[in-house]
Amino acid sequence: MNNNGIEEVRARLEEARSVAVLTGAGVSAESGVPTFRGAGGLWRNYRAEELATPQAFARDPALVWGWYNMRRETLADLSPNSAHTALAALEGRLEDFTLITQNVDALHAMGGSRRIVELHGNIWRVRCTGCGAVRENRDVPIAIPPSCDKCGALLRPHIVWFGEALQDDVIAAAYAALERCDLLLVIGTSGVVQPAASMAAAAKGAGAYVVEVNIEATPNTTVVDQMIVGRAAEMVPLIVGVNR
Ligand code: NAD
Ligand code: ZN
């Protein structure tokens, strides 16, 4: 156990005026969110990399929507865990706080976080392939093929797929927070998917104290000031100083 590290991080958090957090799939692991790569990662013999692409959607939108319906059904039953709620408590203590997430599961918002930058979109939003309108849609299952109530064109998930660029305003909001924060927490991300993989180094370069929470070492581990080894749902409440 890394108790010295936890004390140090708690003290730094007390002093910090601006805090940013970057989360990945690991923060949702203890809510039961299935990973892409682990057991159960296949759906009808397709891998996520074969479904979450603009090419797959152009070829067979009903197939891709079928997969999203399966994921929506799974996520609809899940709840935020103590890592999500501890981050919401931390936000409540700070005037300047930004939570940057790669997750599309919306569990941070359910856990009470408000200032969220969703790098990869949100599974409960749809976007029109015709007029570009973005809407919340919580139907489980969504009727296939879903169409826009404004222009009638096909709707797609409001999610950044493999091979697609992130939205400029989303990237800008993330980097602004990384550059102004005194402290960055990097939680449950493998640090291999860009641009999130460069964000710990960006914050560090801009002068922040950077802390990683993960069950194992990642490429970020060599960059950070403090590595806390453990499960997010256990370690984040300890760091933040809230009861689980
Ligand atoms: P990843 O699956 O590549 O890495 C997850 C990281 O979490 C690993 O480093 C692992 O060691 C760590 N981890 C696992 N369990 C943990 C726990 N209990 N506590 C702390 N850490 C734990 O995920 P990523 O870095 O987010 O990148 C994967 C990509 O897949 C992203 O683009 C993301 O959008 C997408 N994705 C999203 C979800 C979701 O919305 N919840 C789920 C799967 C994949
Ligand atoms: Zn439309």
CSV table of C-alpha atoms and ligand atoms in Angstrom, one decimal:
chain,number,residue,atom,x,y,z
A,1,MET,CA,0.0,0.0,0.0
A,2,ASN,CA,1.1,3.5,-0.8
A,3,ASN,CA,-0.1,5.4,2.2
A,4,ASN,CA,2.7,8.0,2.1
A,5,GLY,CA,1.6,8.9,-1.5
A,6,ILE,CA,-2.0,9.2,-0.4
A,7,GLU,CA,-1.1,11.7,2.4
A,8,GLU,CA,1.0,13.7,0.0
A,9,VAL,CA,-1.8,13.9,-2.5
A,10,ARG,CA,-4.4,14.8,0.1
A,11,ALA,CA,-2.2,17.7,1.3
A,12,ARG,CA,-1.6,18.9,-2.3
A,13,LEU,CA,-5.4,18.7,-3.0
A,14,GLU,CA,-6.1,20.9,0.1
A,15,GLU,CA,-3.8,23.6,-1.3
A,16,ALA,CA,-4.8,23.4,-5.0
A,17,ARG,CA,-7.0,26.2,-6.4
A,18,SER,CA,-7.5,24.6,-9.8
A,19,VAL,CA,-7.9,20.9,-10.3
A,20,ALA,CA,-8.4,18.8,-13.4
A,21,VAL,CA,-9.2,15.1,-13.6
A,22,LEU,CA,-8.8,12.8,-16.6
A,23,THR,CA,-10.6,9.5,-16.4
A,24,GLY,CA,-10.8,6.4,-18.5
A,25,ALA,CA,-12.6,3.1,-18.5
A,26,GLY,CA,-11.0,2.0,-15.2
A,27,VAL,CA,-13.1,4.5,-13.2
A,28,SER,CA,-16.2,2.7,-14.4
A,29,ALA,CA,-14.8,-0.8,-14.0
A,30,GLU,CA,-16.3,-1.2,-10.5
A,31,SER,CA,-19.7,-0.1,-11.8
A,32,GLY,CA,-19.6,-3.2,-14.0
A,33,VAL,CA,-19.1,-1.4,-17.3
A,34,PRO,CA,-17.8,-4.1,-19.7
A,35,THR,CA,-14.5,-3.2,-21.4
A,36,PHE,CA,-13.9,-3.5,-25.1
A,37,ARG,CA,-11.0,-5.8,-24.8
A,38,GLY,CA,-11.9,-8.1,-21.9
A,39,ALA,CA,-14.1,-11.1,-21.7
A,40,GLY,CA,-17.5,-10.5,-23.4
A,41,GLY,CA,-15.9,-8.0,-25.7
A,42,LEU,CA,-17.3,-9.7,-28.8
A,43,TRP,CA,-20.9,-9.2,-30.0
A,44,ARG,CA,-22.2,-11.5,-32.8
A,45,ASN,CA,-18.5,-12.2,-33.5
A,46,TYR,CA,-17.7,-8.6,-34.2
A,47,ARG,CA,-15.0,-6.6,-32.3
A,48,ALA,CA,-15.7,-3.0,-31.2
A,49,GLU,CA,-13.1,-1.9,-33.7
A,50,GLU,CA,-15.2,-3.4,-36.5
A,51,LEU,CA,-18.4,-1.6,-35.3
A,52,ALA,CA,-17.4,1.8,-33.9
A,53,THR,CA,-16.3,3.2,-37.2
A,54,PRO,CA,-17.8,5.5,-39.8
A,55,GLN,CA,-17.2,2.8,-42.5
A,56,ALA,CA,-19.2,0.2,-40.5
A,57,PHE,CA,-22.0,2.7,-40.0
A,58,ALA,CA,-22.1,3.6,-43.7
A,59,ARG,CA,-22.2,0.0,-44.7
A,60,ASP,CA,-24.8,-1.2,-42.2
A,61,PRO,CA,-26.3,1.3,-39.9
A,62,ALA,CA,-28.8,-1.2,-38.5
A,63,LEU,CA,-25.9,-3.5,-37.4
A,64,VAL,CA,-24.1,-0.7,-35.7
A,65,TRP,CA,-27.3,0.5,-34.0
A,66,GLY,CA,-28.0,-3.1,-32.9
A,67,TRP,CA,-24.6,-3.1,-31.1
A,68,TYR,CA,-25.4,0.3,-29.5
A,69,ASN,CA,-28.7,-1.0,-28.3
A,70,MET,CA,-26.9,-3.9,-26.6
A,71,ARG,CA,-24.5,-1.4,-24.9
A,72,ARG,CA,-27.4,0.9,-23.9
A,73,GLU,CA,-29.3,-1.9,-22.4
A,74,THR,CA,-26.2,-2.9,-20.3
A,75,LEU,CA,-25.4,0.7,-19.2
A,76,ALA,CA,-29.0,1.6,-18.4
A,77,ASP,CA,-28.8,-0.8,-15.3
A,78,LEU,CA,-25.5,0.5,-14.0
A,79,SER,CA,-24.8,3.1,-11.3
A,80,PRO,CA,-21.9,5.3,-10.4
A,81,ASN,CA,-19.4,4.0,-7.9
A,82,SER,CA,-17.6,5.6,-5.0
A,83,ALA,CA,-14.9,7.0,-7.4
A,84,HIS,CA,-17.5,8.9,-9.4
A,85,THR,CA,-19.2,10.3,-6.3
A,86,ALA,CA,-15.9,11.3,-4.6
A,87,LEU,CA,-15.0,13.3,-7.7
A,88,ALA,CA,-18.3,15.1,-7.5
A,89,ALA,CA,-17.6,15.9,-3.8
A,90,LEU,CA,-14.2,17.2,-4.8
A,91,GLU,CA,-15.8,19.4,-7.5
A,92,GLY,CA,-18.1,20.9,-4.8
A,93,ARG,CA,-15.1,22.2,-2.9
A,94,LEU,CA,-13.4,23.9,-5.8
A,95,GLU,CA,-14.1,27.1,-7.8
A,96,ASP,CA,-12.0,25.9,-10.7
A,97,PHE,CA,-12.5,22.2,-11.5
A,98,THR,CA,-12.8,20.3,-14.8
A,99,LEU,CA,-13.4,16.6,-15.3
A,100,ILE,CA,-12.2,15.3,-18.6
A,101,THR,CA,-13.4,11.8,-19.5
A,102,GLN,CA,-12.9,9.4,-22.3
A,103,ASN,CA,-15.9,7.4,-21.1
A,104,VAL,CA,-19.2,7.6,-22.9
A,105,ASP,CA,-21.2,6.0,-20.2
A,106,ALA,CA,-22.4,9.2,-18.5
A,107,LEU,CA,-21.7,7.8,-15.0
A,108,HIS,CA,-19.8,10.9,-13.9
A,109,ALA,CA,-22.9,13.1,-14.5
A,110,MET,CA,-25.1,10.5,-12.6
A,111,GLY,CA,-22.5,10.6,-9.8
A,112,GLY,CA,-23.1,14.3,-9.4
A,113,SER,CA,-20.2,15.9,-11.5
A,114,ARG,CA,-21.2,19.0,-13.4
A,115,ARG,CA,-18.2,20.5,-15.1
A,116,ILE,CA,-17.5,17.6,-17.5
A,117,VAL,CA,-15.7,17.5,-20.8
A,118,GLU,CA,-16.7,14.3,-22.7
A,119,LEU,CA,-13.8,13.7,-25.1
A,120,HIS,CA,-15.5,10.8,-26.9
A,121,GLY,CA,-19.1,11.8,-26.6
A,122,ASN,CA,-22.0,10.2,-24.8
A,123,ILE,CA,-24.0,7.1,-25.4
A,124,TRP,CA,-27.3,8.8,-24.5
A,125,ARG,CA,-27.0,11.4,-27.2
A,126,VAL,CA,-27.7,11.1,-30.9
A,127,ARG,CA,-26.6,13.3,-33.8
A,128,CYS,CA,-28.3,13.8,-37.1
A,129,THR,CA,-26.2,12.8,-40.1
A,130,GLY,CA,-28.2,15.4,-42.2
A,131,CYS,CA,-28.5,18.6,-40.2
A,132,GLY,CA,-26.1,17.8,-37.4
A,133,ALA,CA,-28.6,18.4,-34.5
A,134,VAL,CA,-27.6,16.7,-31.3
A,135,ARG,CA,-30.3,15.4,-29.0
A,136,GLU,CA,-30.6,13.4,-25.8
A,137,ASN,CA,-32.2,10.0,-26.4
A,138,ARG,CA,-32.5,7.5,-23.6
A,139,ASP,CA,-34.7,5.0,-25.4
A,140,VAL,CA,-33.7,1.4,-24.7
A,141,PRO,CA,-33.9,0.0,-27.3
A,142,ILE,CA,-33.8,2.8,-29.8
A,143,ALA,CA,-36.1,2.1,-32.8
A,144,ILE,CA,-33.9,1.1,-35.8
A,145,PRO,CA,-33.2,3.0,-38.0
A,146,PRO,CA,-33.7,6.2,-35.9
A,147,SER,CA,-34.5,9.4,-37.9
A,148,CYS,CA,-34.2,13.1,-37.1
A,149,ASP,CA,-37.4,14.8,-36.0
A,150,LYS,CA,-36.3,18.0,-37.8
A,151,CYS,CA,-35.1,16.8,-41.2
A,152,GLY,CA,-35.8,13.1,-41.3
A,153,ALA,CA,-32.2,12.0,-42.0
A,154,LEU,CA,-30.6,9.0,-40.2
A,155,LEU,CA,-29.4,9.5,-36.6
A,156,ARG,CA,-26.0,8.2,-35.4
A,157,PRO,CA,-24.6,7.9,-31.9
A,158,HIS,CA,-23.0,11.1,-30.7
A,159,ILE,CA,-19.7,9.3,-30.1
A,160,VAL,CA,-16.2,9.7,-31.6
A,161,TRP,CA,-15.5,6.6,-33.5
A,162,PHE,CA,-12.2,5.0,-34.4
A,163,GLY,CA,-10.6,7.1,-37.1
A,164,GLU,CA,-12.7,10.2,-36.3
A,165,ALA,CA,-11.3,13.5,-35.0
A,166,LEU,CA,-12.4,14.9,-31.6
A,167,GLN,CA,-14.4,18.1,-31.7
A,168,ASP,CA,-12.2,21.3,-31.7
A,169,ASP,CA,-14.2,23.0,-28.9
A,170,VAL,CA,-13.9,19.8,-26.8
A,171,ILE,CA,-10.2,19.6,-27.2
A,172,ALA,CA,-9.8,23.3,-26.5
A,173,ALA,CA,-11.8,23.0,-23.3
A,174,ALA,CA,-9.7,20.1,-22.1
A,175,TYR,CA,-6.3,21.7,-22.9
A,176,ALA,CA,-7.4,25.0,-21.2
A,177,ALA,CA,-8.1,23.1,-18.0
A,178,LEU,CA,-4.9,21.1,-18.2
A,179,GLU,CA,-2.8,24.3,-18.7
A,180,ARG,CA,-4.4,26.2,-15.8
A,181,CYS,CA,-4.7,23.4,-13.2
A,182,ASP,CA,-2.4,23.2,-10.2
A,183,LEU,CA,-3.1,19.5,-9.9
A,184,LEU,CA,-4.2,16.8,-12.3
A,185,LEU,CA,-5.6,13.4,-11.3
A,186,VAL,CA,-5.3,10.7,-14.0
A,187,ILE,CA,-7.6,7.8,-13.1
A,188,GLY,CA,-8.1,4.4,-14.8
A,189,THR,CA,-6.8,5.1,-18.2
A,190,SER,CA,-4.3,3.0,-20.1
A,191,GLY,CA,-2.7,6.1,-21.6
A,192,VAL,CA,-2.5,4.7,-25.1
A,193,VAL,CA,-5.5,6.3,-26.9
A,194,GLN,CA,-4.6,9.8,-28.2
A,195,PRO,CA,-5.0,12.6,-27.5
A,196,ALA,CA,-5.8,11.7,-23.9
A,197,ALA,CA,-2.5,9.8,-23.8
A,198,SER,CA,-0.6,13.1,-24.0
A,199,MET,CA,-2.6,15.0,-21.4
A,200,ALA,CA,-0.7,14.0,-18.3
A,201,ALA,CA,2.5,15.3,-20.0
A,202,ALA,CA,0.8,18.5,-21.1
A,203,ALA,CA,-0.4,19.3,-17.6
A,204,LYS,CA,3.0,18.5,-16.2
A,205,GLY,CA,4.7,20.7,-18.8
A,206,ALA,CA,2.4,23.5,-17.8
A,207,GLY,CA,3.5,23.2,-14.1
A,208,ALA,CA,0.8,21.0,-12.6
A,209,TYR,CA,1.4,18.3,-9.9
A,210,VAL,CA,0.2,15.1,-11.6
A,211,VAL,CA,-1.2,12.1,-9.8
A,212,GLU,CA,-2.1,8.7,-11.4
A,213,VAL,CA,-4.5,6.2,-9.9
A,214,ASN,CA,-4.5,2.8,-11.6
A,215,ILE,CA,-4.3,-0.9,-10.7
A,216,GLU,CA,-1.1,-1.2,-12.8
A,217,ALA,CA,1.7,0.9,-14.3
A,218,THR,CA,0.9,2.6,-17.7
A,219,PRO,CA,3.0,4.8,-20.1
A,220,ASN,CA,1.8,7.8,-17.9
A,221,THR,CA,3.5,6.4,-14.8
A,222,THR,CA,6.9,7.6,-15.9
A,223,VAL,CA,5.5,11.2,-16.3
A,224,VAL,CA,3.5,11.6,-13.1
A,225,ASP,CA,4.7,13.0,-9.7
A,226,GLN,CA,2.8,10.4,-7.7
A,227,MET,CA,1.5,7.0,-8.6
A,228,ILE,CA,-1.3,5.5,-6.4
A,229,VAL,CA,-1.6,1.8,-7.1
A,230,GLY,CA,-5.1,0.5,-6.5
A,231,ARG,CA,-8.7,0.4,-7.5
A,232,ALA,CA,-10.3,3.7,-8.3
A,233,ALA,CA,-13.4,3.1,-6.1
A,234,GLU,CA,-11.1,2.5,-3.1
A,235,MET,CA,-8.3,5.0,-3.8
A,236,VAL,CA,-10.2,8.1,-5.1
A,237,PRO,CA,-12.4,8.4,-1.9
A,238,LEU,CA,-9.2,8.1,0.2
A,239,ILE,CA,-7.4,10.8,-1.8
A,240,VAL,CA,-10.4,13.1,-1.8
A,241,GLY,CA,-11.1,12.5,1.9
A,242,VAL,CA,-14.7,11.4,1.8
A,243,ASN,CA,-16.3,8.3,3.3
A,244,ARG,CA,-17.2,5.6,0.9
B,1,NAD,P1,-8.6,1.2,-21.4
B,1,NAD,O1,-9.6,0.0,-21.3
B,1,NAD,O2,-7.7,1.3,-22.5
B,1,NAD,O3,-7.8,1.2,-20.0
B,1,NAD,C1,-8.4,1.1,-18.7
B,1,NAD,C2,-7.4,1.3,-17.7
B,1,NAD,O4,-8.0,1.3,-16.4
B,1,NAD,C3,-6.2,0.3,-17.6
B,1,NAD,O5,-5.0,1.1,-17.5
B,1,NAD,C4,-6.5,-0.5,-16.4
B,1,NAD,O6,-5.3,-0.9,-15.8
B,1,NAD,C5,-7.2,0.5,-15.5
B,1,NAD,N1,-8.2,-0.1,-14.6
B,1,NAD,C6,-8.9,-1.2,-14.7
B,1,NAD,N2,-9.7,-1.4,-13.6
B,1,NAD,C7,-9.4,-0.4,-12.8
B,1,NAD,C8,-9.9,0.0,-11.5
B,1,NAD,N3,-10.8,-0.7,-10.9
B,1,NAD,N4,-9.4,1.1,-10.9
B,1,NAD,C9,-8.4,1.8,-11.5
B,1,NAD,N5,-7.9,1.5,-12.8
B,1,NAD,C10,-8.4,0.4,-13.4
B,1,NAD,O7,-9.5,2.5,-21.3
B,1,NAD,P2,-9.3,4.0,-21.7
B,1,NAD,O8,-7.9,4.4,-21.3
B,1,NAD,O9,-10.4,4.7,-21.2
B,1,NAD,O10,-9.3,4.0,-23.3
B,1,NAD,C11,-10.2,3.1,-24.0
B,1,NAD,C12,-11.1,3.6,-25.1
B,1,NAD,O11,-12.3,2.9,-25.1
B,1,NAD,C13,-11.5,5.0,-24.9
B,1,NAD,O12,-11.5,5.6,-26.1
B,1,NAD,C14,-13.0,5.0,-24.4
B,1,NAD,O13,-13.7,6.0,-25.0
B,1,NAD,C15,-13.4,3.7,-24.8
B,1,NAD,N6,-14.3,2.9,-23.8
B,1,NAD,C16,-15.2,3.6,-23.0
B,1,NAD,C17,-15.9,2.9,-22.0
B,1,NAD,C18,-16.9,3.7,-21.1
B,1,NAD,O14,-17.5,4.6,-21.6
B,1,NAD,N7,-17.0,3.3,-19.9
B,1,NAD,C19,-15.7,1.6,-21.8
B,1,NAD,C20,-14.8,0.9,-22.7
B,1,NAD,C21,-14.1,1.6,-23.6
B,2,ZN,ZN,-31.7,16.4,-39.0
